[in-house]
CSV table of C-alpha atoms in Angstrom, one decimal:
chain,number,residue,atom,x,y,z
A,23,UNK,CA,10.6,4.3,-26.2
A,24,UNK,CA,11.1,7.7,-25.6
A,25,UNK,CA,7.1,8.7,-26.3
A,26,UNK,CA,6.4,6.4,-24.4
A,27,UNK,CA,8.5,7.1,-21.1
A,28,UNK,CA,7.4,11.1,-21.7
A,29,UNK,CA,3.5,9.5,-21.5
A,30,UNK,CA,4.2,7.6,-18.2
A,31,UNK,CA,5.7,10.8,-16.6
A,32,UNK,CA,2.6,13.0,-17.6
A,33,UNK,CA,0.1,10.0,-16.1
A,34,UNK,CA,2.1,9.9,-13.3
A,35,UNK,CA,2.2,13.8,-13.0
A,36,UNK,CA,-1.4,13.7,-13.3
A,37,UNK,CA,-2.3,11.2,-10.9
A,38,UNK,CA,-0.2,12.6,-8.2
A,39,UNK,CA,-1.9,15.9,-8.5
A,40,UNK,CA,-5.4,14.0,-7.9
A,41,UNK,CA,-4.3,12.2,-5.5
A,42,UNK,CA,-3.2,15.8,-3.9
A,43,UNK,CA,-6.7,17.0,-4.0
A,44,UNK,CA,-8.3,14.3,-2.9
A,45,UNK,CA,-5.9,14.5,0.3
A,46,UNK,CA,-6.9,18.1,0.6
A,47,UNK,CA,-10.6,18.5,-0.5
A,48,UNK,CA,-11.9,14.5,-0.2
A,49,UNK,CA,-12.1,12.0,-3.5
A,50,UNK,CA,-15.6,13.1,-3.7
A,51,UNK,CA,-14.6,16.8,-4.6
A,52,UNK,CA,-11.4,16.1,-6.6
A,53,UNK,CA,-12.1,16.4,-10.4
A,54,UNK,CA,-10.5,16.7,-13.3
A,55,UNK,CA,-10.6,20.6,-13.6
A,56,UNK,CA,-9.0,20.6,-10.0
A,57,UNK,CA,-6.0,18.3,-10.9
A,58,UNK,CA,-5.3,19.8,-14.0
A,59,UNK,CA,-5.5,23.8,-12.5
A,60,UNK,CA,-2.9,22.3,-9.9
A,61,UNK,CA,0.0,21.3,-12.0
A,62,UNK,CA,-1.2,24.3,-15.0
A,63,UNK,CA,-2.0,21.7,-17.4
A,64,UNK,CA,-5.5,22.4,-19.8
A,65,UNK,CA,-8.5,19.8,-18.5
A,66,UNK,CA,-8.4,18.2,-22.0
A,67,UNK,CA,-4.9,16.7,-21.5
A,68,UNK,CA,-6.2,15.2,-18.8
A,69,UNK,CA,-9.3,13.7,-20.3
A,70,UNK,CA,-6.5,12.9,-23.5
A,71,UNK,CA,-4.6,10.3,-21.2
A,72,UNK,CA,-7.3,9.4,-18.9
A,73,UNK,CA,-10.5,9.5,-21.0
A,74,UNK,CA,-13.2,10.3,-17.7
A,75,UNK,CA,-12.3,11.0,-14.2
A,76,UNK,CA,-13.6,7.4,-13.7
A,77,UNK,CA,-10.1,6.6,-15.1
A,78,UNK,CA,-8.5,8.7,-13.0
A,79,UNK,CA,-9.6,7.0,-10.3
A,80,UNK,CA,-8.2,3.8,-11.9
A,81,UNK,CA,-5.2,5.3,-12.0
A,82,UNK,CA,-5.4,6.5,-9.0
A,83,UNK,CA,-5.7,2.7,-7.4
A,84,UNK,CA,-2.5,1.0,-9.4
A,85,UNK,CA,-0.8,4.5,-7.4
A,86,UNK,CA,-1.7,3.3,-4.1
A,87,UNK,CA,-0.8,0.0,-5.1
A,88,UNK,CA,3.0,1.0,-6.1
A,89,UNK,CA,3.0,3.0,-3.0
A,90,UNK,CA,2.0,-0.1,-0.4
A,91,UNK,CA,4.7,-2.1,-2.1
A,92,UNK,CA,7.1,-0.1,-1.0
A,93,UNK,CA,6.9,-1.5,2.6
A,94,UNK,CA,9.0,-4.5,0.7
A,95,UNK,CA,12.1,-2.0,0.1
A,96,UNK,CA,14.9,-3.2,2.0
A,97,UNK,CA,18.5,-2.1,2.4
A,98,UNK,CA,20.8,-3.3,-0.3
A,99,UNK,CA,23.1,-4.9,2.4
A,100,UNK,CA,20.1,-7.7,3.1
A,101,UNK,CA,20.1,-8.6,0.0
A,102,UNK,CA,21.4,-12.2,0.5
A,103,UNK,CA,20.2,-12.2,4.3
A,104,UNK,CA,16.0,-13.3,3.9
A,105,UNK,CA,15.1,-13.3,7.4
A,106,UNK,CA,16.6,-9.7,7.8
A,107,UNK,CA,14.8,-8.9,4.8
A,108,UNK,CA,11.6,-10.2,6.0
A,109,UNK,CA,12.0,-9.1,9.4
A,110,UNK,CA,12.8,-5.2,8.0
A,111,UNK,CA,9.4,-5.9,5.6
A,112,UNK,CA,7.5,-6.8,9.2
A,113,UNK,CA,8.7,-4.1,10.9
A,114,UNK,CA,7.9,-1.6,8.1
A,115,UNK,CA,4.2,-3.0,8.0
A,116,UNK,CA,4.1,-2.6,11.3
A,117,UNK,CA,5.6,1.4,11.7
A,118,UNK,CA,4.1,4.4,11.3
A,119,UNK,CA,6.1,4.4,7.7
A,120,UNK,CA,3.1,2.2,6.5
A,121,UNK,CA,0.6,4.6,7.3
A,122,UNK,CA,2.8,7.3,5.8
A,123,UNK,CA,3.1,5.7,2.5
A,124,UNK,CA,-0.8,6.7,1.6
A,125,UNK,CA,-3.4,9.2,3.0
A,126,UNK,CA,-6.3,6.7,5.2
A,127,UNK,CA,-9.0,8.9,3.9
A,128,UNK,CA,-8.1,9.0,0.4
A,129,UNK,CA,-7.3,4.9,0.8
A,130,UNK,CA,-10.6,3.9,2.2
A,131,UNK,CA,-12.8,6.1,-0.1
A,132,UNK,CA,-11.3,4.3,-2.7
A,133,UNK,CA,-11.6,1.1,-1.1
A,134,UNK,CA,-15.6,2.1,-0.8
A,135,UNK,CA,-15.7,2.0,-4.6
A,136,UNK,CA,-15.3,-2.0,-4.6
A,137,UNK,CA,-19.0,-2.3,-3.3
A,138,UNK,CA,-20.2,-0.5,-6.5
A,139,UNK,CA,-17.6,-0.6,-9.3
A,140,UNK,CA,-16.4,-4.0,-10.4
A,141,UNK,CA,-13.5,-2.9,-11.8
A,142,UNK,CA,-12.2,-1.0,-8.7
A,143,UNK,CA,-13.1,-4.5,-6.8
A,144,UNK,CA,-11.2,-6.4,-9.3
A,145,UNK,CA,-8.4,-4.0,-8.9
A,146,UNK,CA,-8.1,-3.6,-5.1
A,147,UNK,CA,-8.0,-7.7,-5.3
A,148,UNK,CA,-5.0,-7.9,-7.2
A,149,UNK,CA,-3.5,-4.9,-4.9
A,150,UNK,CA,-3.9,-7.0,-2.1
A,151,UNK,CA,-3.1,-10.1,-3.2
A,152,UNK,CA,0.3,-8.5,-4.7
A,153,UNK,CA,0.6,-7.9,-0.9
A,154,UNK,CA,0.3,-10.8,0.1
A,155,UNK,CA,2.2,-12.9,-2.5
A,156,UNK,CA,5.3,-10.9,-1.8
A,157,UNK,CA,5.3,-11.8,1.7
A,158,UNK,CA,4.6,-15.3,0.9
A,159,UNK,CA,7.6,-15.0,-1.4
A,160,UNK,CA,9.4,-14.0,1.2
A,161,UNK,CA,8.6,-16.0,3.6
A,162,UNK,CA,9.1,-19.1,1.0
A,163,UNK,CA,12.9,-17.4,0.8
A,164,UNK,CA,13.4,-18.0,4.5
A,165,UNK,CA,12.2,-21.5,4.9
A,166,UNK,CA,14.7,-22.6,1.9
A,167,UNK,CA,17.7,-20.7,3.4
A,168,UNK,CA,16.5,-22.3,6.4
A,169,UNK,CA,15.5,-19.4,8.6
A,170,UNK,CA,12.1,-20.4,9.5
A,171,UNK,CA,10.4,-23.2,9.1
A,172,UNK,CA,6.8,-22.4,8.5
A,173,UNK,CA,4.2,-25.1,6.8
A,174,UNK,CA,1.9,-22.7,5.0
A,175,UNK,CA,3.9,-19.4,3.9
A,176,UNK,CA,0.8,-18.6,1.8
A,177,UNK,CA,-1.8,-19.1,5.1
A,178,UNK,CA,0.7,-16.9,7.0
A,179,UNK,CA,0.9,-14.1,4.9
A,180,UNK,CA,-2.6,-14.0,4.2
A,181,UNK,CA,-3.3,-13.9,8.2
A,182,UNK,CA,-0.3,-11.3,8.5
A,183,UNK,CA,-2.1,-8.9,6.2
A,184,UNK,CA,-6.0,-9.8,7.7
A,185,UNK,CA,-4.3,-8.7,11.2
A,186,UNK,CA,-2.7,-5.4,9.0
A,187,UNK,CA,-6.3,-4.6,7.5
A,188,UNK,CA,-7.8,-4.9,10.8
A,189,UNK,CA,-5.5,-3.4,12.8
A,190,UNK,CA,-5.4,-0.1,10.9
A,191,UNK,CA,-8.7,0.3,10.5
A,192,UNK,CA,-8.9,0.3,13.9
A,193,UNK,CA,-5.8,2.3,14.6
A,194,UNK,CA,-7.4,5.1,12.5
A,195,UNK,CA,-10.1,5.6,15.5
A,196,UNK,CA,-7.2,6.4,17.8
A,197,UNK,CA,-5.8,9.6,18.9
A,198,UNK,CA,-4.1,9.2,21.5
A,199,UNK,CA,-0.3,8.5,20.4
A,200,UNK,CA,0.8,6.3,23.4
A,201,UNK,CA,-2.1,4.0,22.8
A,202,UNK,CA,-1.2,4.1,18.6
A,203,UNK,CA,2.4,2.7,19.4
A,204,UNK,CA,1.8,0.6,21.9
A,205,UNK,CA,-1.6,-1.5,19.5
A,206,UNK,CA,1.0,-1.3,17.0
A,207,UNK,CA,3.8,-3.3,18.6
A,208,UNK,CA,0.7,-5.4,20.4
A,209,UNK,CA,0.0,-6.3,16.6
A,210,UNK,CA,3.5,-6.9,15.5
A,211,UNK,CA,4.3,-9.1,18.2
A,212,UNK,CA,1.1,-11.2,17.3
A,213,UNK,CA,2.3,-10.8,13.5
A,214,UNK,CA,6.1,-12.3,14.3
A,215,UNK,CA,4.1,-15.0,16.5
A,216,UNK,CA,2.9,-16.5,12.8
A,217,UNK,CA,6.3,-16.4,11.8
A,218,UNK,CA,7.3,-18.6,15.1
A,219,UNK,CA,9.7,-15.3,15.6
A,220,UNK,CA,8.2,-14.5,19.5
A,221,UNK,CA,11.2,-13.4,21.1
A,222,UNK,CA,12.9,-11.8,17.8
A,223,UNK,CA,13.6,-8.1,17.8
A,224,UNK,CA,14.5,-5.9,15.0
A,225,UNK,CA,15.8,-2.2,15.1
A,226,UNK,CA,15.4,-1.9,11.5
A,227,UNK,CA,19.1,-0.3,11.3
């Protein structure tokens, strides 16, 4: 066990330092030699964990994937209260936490990857489904504790999210910060509308 928690750390030591250069210099330009000068490492412990920087980017794609499901990190007192839970989830999706949580740049040039690498497509479909079935999950959660009452928890989350993938894609063309917050409540307004929660407000405290 202990081997094997020490291996975890160093992957995840490693991945974090590419994902630091590809913040900085673009995925295109982070490599192997780059990520292990960063954390003072020699390039062939790198390779010994992750094989080809091919992997690393593999890696670097189950990262982003841990780092999105944060969003679904609530606080401990709503832990037997679903609809503040989902509510808390909507409003982080929704915040400039989300966008926080990964670098758009570093997201999307991974993303790009689906068009030619099967396995990164296969891989950002089960990130995104994970989304998706967590919110379905917890929609599911209200409608039995009978906090909503919503016929297709599935068809909701999946709109929820095609609304999130639209709207930030979007959101990334804008500058100006007024117009940012303001698309962004427009959007989760239009997101609590699924949930038949119009006139619900949440201050997330």
């Amino acid at each position: 066990m202990g081997r094997r928690s020490i291996k975890e750390s160093r992957q995840k030591e490693i991945i974090e330092a590419f994902y630091t250069i590809a913040k900085k210099e673009g995925l295109e330009n982070a490599s192997i030699a780059k990520t292990a000068a960063l954390i003072n490492i020699n390039p062939s412990l790198v390779i010994h964990y992750f094989k080809t920087r091919e992997y690393l980017v593999y890696g670097l794609i189950e990262y982003i994937l841990d780092q999105y499901l944060l969003i679904y990190k609530t606080p401990a007192a709503y832990k037997d209260d679903p609809g503040k839970k989902l509510l808390k989830v909507i409003d982080n999706i929704f915040s400039h936490k989300w966008n926080l949580l990964f670098d758009d740049s570093v997201s999307y040039s991974c993303y790009s990857l689906v068009f030619r690498d099967q396995k990164v497509k296969e891989s950002y479909k089960v990130l995104l489904d994970t989304l998706r079935g967590n919110l379905r999950d917890l929609i599911e959660e209200c409608n039995e504790q009978g906090v909503l009452k919503v016929k297709d928890p599935a068809g909701v989350a999946d709109t929820i999210f095609v609304m999130v993938d639209g709207a930030y894609y979007y959101l990334s063309l804008v500058s100006n910060k007024k117009e940012y917050k303001q698309k962004l409540a427009q959007y989760k307004g239009l997101a609590l509308q699924q949930l038949n929660l119009i006139s619900v407000s949440f201050s997330g405290k």
